[in-house]
mmCIF file with all atom_site columns, C-alpha atoms in Angstrom:
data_model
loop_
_atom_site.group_PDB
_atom_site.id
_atom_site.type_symbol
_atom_site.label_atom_id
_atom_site.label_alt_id
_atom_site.label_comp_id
_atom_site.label_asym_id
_atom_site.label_entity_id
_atom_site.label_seq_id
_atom_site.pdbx_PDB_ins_code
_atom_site.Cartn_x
_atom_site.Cartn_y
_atom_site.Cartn_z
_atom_site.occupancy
_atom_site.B_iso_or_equiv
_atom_site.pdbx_formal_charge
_atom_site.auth_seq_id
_atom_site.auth_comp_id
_atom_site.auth_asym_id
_atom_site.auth_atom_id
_atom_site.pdbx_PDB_model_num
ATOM 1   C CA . UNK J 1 1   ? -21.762 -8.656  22.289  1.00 67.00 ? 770 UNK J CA 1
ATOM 2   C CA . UNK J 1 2   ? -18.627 -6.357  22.279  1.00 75.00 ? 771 UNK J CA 1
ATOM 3   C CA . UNK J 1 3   ? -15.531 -8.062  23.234  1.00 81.00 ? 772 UNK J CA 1
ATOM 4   C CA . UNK J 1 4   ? -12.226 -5.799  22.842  1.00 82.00 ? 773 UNK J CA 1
ATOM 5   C CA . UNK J 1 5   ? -9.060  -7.961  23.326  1.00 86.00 ? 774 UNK J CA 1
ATOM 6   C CA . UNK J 1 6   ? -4.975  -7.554  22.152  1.00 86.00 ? 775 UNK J CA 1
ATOM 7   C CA . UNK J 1 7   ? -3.873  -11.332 20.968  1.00 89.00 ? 776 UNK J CA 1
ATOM 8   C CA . UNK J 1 8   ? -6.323  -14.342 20.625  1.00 88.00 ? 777 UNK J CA 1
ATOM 9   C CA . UNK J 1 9   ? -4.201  -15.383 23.298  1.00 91.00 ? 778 UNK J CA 1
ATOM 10  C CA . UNK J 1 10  ? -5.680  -13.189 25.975  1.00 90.00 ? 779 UNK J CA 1
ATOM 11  C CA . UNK J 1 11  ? -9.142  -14.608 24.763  1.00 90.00 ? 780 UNK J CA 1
ATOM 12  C CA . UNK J 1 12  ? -8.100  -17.832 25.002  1.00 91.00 ? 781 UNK J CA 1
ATOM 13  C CA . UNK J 1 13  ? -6.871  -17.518 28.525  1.00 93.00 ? 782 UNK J CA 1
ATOM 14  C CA . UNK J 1 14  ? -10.416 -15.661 29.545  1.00 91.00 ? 783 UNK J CA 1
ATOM 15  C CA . UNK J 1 15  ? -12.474 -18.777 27.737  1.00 90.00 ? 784 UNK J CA 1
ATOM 16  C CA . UNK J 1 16  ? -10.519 -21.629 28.912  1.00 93.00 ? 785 UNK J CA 1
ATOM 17  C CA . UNK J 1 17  ? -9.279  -22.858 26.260  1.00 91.00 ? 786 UNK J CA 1
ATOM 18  C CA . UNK J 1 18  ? -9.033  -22.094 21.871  1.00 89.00 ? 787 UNK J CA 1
ATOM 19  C CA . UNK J 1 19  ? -11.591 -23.971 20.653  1.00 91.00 ? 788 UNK J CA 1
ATOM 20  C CA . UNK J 1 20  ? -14.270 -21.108 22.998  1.00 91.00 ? 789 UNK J CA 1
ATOM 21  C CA . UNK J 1 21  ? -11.842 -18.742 22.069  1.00 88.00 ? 790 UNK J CA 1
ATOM 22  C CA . UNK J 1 22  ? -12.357 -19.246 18.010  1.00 86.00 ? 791 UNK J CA 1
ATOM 23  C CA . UNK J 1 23  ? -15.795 -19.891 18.566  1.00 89.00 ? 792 UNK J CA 1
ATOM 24  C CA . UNK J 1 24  ? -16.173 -16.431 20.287  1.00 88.00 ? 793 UNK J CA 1
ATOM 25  C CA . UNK J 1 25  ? -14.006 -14.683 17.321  1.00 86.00 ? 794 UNK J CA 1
ATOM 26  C CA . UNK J 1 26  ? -16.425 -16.806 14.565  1.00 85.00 ? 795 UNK J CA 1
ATOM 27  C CA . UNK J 1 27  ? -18.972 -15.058 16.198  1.00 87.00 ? 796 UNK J CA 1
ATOM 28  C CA . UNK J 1 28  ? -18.452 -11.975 16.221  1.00 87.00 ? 797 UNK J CA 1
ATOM 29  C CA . UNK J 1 29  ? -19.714 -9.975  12.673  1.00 86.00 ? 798 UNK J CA 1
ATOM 30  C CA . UNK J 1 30  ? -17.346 -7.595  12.669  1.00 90.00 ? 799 UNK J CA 1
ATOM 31  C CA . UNK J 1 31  ? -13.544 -7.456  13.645  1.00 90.00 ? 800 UNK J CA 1
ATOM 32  C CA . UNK J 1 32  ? -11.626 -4.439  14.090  1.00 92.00 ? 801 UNK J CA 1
ATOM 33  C CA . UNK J 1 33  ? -7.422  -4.910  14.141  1.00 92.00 ? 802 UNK J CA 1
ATOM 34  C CA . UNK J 1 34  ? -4.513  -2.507  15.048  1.00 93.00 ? 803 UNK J CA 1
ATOM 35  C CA . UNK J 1 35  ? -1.296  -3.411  14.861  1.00 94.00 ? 804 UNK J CA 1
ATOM 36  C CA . UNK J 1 36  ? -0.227  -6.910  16.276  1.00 92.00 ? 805 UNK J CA 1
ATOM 37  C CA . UNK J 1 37  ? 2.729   -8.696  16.258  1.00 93.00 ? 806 UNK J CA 1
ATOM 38  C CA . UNK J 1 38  ? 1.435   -11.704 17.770  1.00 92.00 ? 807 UNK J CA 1
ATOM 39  C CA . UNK J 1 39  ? 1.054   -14.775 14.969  1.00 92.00 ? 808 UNK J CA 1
ATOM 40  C CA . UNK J 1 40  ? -1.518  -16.097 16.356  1.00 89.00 ? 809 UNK J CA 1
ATOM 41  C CA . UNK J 1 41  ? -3.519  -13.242 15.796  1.00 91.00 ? 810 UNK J CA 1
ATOM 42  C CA . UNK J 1 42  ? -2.221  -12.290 12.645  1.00 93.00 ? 811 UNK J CA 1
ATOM 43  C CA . UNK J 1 43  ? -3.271  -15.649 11.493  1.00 92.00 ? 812 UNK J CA 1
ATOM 44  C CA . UNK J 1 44  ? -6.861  -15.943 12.854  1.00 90.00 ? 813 UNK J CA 1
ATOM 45  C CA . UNK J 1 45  ? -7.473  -12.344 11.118  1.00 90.00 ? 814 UNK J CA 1
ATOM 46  C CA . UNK J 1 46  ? -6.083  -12.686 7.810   1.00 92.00 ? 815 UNK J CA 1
ATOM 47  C CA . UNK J 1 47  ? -8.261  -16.311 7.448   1.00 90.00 ? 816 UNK J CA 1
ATOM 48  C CA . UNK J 1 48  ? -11.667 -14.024 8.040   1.00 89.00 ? 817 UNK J CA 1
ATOM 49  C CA . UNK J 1 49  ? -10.319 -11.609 5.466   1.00 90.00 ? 818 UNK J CA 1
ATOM 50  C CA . UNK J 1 50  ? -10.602 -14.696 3.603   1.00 90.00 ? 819 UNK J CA 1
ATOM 51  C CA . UNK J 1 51  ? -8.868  -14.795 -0.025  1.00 93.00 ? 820 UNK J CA 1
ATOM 52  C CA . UNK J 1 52  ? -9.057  -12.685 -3.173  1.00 92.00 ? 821 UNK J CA 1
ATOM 53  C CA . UNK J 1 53  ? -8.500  -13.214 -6.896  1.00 95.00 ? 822 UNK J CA 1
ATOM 54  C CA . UNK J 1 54  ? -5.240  -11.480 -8.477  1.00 93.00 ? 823 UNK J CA 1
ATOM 55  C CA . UNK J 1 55  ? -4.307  -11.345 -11.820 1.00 94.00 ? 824 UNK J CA 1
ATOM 56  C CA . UNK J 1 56  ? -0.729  -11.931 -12.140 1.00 91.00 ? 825 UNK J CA 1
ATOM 57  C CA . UNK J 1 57  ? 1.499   -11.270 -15.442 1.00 91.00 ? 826 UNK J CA 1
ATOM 58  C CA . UNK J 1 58  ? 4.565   -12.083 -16.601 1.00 91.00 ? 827 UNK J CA 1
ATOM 59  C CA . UNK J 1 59  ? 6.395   -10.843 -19.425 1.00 88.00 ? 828 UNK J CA 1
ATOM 60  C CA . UNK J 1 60  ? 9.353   -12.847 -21.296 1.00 89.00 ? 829 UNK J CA 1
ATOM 61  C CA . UNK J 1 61  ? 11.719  -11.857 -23.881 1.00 88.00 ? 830 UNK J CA 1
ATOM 62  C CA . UNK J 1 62  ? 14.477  -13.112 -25.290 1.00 87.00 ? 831 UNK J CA 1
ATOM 63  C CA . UNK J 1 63  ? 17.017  -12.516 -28.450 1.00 85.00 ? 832 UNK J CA 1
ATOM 64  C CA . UNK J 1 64  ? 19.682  -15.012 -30.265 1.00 82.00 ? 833 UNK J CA 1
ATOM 65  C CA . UNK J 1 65  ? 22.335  -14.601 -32.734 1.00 80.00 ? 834 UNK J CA 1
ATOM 66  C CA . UNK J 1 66  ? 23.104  -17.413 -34.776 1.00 77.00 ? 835 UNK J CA 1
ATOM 67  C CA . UNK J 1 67  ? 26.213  -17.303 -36.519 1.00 78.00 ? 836 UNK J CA 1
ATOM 68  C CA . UNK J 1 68  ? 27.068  -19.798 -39.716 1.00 75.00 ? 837 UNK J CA 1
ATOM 69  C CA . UNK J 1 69  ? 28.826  -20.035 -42.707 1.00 72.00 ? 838 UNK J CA 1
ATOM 70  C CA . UNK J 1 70  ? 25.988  -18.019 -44.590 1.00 75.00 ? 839 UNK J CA 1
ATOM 71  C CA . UNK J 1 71  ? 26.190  -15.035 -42.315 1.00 75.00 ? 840 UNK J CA 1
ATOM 72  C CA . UNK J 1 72  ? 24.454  -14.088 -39.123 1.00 77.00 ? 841 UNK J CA 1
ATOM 73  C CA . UNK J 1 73  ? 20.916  -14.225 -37.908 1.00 76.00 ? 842 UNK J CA 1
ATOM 74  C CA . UNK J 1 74  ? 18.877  -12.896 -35.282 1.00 78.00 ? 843 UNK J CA 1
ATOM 75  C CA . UNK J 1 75  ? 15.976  -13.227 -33.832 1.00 81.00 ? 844 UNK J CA 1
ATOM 76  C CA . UNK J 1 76  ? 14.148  -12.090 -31.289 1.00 84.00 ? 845 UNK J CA 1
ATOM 77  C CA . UNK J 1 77  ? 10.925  -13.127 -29.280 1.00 84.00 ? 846 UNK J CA 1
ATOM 78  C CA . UNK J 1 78  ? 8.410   -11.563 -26.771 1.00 87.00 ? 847 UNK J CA 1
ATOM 79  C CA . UNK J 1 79  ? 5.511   -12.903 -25.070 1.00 89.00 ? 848 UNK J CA 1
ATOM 80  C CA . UNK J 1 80  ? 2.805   -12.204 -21.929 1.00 89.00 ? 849 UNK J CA 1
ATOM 81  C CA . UNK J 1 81  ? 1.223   -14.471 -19.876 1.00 90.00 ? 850 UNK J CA 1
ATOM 82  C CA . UNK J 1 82  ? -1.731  -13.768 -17.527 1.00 92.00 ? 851 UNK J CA 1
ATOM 83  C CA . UNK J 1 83  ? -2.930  -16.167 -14.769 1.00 93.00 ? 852 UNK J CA 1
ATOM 84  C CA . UNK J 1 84  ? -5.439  -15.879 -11.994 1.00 95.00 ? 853 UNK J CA 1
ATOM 85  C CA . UNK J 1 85  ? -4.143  -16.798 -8.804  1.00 94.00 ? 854 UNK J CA 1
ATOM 86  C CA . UNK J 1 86  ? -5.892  -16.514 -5.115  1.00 95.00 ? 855 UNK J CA 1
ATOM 87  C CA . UNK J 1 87  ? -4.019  -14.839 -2.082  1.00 93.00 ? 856 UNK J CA 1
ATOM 88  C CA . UNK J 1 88  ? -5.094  -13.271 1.048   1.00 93.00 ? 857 UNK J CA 1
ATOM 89  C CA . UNK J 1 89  ? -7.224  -10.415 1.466   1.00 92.00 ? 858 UNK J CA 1
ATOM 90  C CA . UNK J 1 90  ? -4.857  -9.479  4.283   1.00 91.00 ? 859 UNK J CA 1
ATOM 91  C CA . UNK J 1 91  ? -1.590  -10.958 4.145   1.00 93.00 ? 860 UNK J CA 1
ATOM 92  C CA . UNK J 1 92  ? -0.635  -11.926 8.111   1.00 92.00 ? 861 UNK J CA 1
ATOM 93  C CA . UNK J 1 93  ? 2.671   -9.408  8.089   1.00 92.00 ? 862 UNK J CA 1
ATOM 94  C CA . UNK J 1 94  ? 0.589   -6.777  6.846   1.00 93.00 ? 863 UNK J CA 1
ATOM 95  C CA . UNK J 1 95  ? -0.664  -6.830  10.818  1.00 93.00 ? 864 UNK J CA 1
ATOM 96  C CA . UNK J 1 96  ? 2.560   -6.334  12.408  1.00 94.00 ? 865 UNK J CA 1
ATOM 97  C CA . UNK J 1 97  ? 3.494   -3.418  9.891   1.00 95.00 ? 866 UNK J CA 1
ATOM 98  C CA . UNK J 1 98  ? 0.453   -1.136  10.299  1.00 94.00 ? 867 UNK J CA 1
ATOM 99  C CA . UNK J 1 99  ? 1.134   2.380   11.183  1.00 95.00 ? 868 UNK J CA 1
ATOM 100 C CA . UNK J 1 100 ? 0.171   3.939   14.714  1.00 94.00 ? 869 UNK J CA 1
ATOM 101 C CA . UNK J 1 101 ? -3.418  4.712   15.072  1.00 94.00 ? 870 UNK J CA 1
ATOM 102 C CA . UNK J 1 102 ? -4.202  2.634   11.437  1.00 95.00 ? 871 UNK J CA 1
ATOM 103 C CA . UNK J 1 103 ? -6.350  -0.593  11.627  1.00 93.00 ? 872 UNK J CA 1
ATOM 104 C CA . UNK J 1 104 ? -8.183  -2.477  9.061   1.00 93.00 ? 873 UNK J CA 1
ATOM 105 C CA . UNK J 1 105 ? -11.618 -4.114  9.635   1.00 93.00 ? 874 UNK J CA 1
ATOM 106 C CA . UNK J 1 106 ? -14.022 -6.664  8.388   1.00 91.00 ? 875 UNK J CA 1
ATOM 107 C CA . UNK J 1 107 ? -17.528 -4.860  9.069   1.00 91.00 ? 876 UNK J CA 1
ATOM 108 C CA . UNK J 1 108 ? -20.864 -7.168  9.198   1.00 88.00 ? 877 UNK J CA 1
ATOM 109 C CA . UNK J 1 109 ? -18.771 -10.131 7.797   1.00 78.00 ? 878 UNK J CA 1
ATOM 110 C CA . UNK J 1 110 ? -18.323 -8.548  4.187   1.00 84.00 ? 879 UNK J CA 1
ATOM 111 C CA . UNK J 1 111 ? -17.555 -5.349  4.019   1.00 90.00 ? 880 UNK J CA 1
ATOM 112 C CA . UNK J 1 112 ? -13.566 -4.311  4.502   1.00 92.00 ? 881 UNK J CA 1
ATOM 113 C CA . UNK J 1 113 ? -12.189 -1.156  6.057   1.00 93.00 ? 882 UNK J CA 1
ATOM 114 C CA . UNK J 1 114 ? -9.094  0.616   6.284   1.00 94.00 ? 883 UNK J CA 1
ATOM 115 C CA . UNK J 1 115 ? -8.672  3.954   8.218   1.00 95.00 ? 884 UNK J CA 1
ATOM 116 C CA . UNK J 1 116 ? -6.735  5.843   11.040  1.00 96.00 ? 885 UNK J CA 1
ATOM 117 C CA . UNK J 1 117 ? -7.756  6.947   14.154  1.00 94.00 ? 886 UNK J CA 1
ATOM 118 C CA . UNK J 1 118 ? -7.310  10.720  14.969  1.00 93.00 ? 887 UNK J CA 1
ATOM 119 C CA . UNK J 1 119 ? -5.152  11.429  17.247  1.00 90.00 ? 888 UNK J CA 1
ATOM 120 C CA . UNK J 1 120 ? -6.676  12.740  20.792  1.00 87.00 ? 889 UNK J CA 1
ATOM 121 C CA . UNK J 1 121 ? -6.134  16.234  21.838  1.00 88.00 ? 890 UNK J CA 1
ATOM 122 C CA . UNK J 1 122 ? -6.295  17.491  25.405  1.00 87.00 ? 891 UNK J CA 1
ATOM 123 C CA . UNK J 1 123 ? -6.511  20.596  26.146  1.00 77.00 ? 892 UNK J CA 1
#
């Protein structure tokens, strides 16, 4: 089954209701997106993305004087830190800020796509 719609909305209005409507999208193996500013939609497609593993890092540094009555002193320290934290595949605003003609895509359920369309010449 090939169902082309441009919110969740609009399927939800064609199924009756968005329980059929997030069965239908569940269903479906592949999803294709273009640009969409509609949350709803933004939503729905980011959580089949699903989430990724990042590694984030942070770097701290940090120097002191210390002044007494046997002189000064300084020191001075430095340090990294490396964590693995989960976030979207697709973050939701990443939807609504897509280029004309650019979509991303979640083919057979695991396999992610990004492209452009070319644009269509008539002659």
């Amino acid at each position: 089954v090939t169902f082309a719609v441009q919110t969740v909305a609009d399927l939800e209005l064609a199924m009756g209701n968005e329980a059929a409507a997030r069965m239908m999208v569940g269903n479906a193996a592949s999803l294709v997106a273009f640009r969409t500013l509609d949350p709803g939609s933004q939503q729905l497609f980011s959580e089949r993305m699903g989430p990724v593993q990042v590694q984030m890092e942070s770097h701290q540094s940090g120097a002191q004087n210390l002044v007494s009555g046997k002189g000064t002193h300084w020191g001075k320290t430095a340090g990294v830190s490396q964590q693995w934290v989960e976030v979207p595949l697709m973050p939701e605003p990443v939807l609504a800020r897509l280029p004309d003609r650019h979509y991303v895509a979640l083919l057979g359920g695991h396999s992610v796509l990004a492209g452009m369309l070319p644009p269509l010449v008539f002659s």
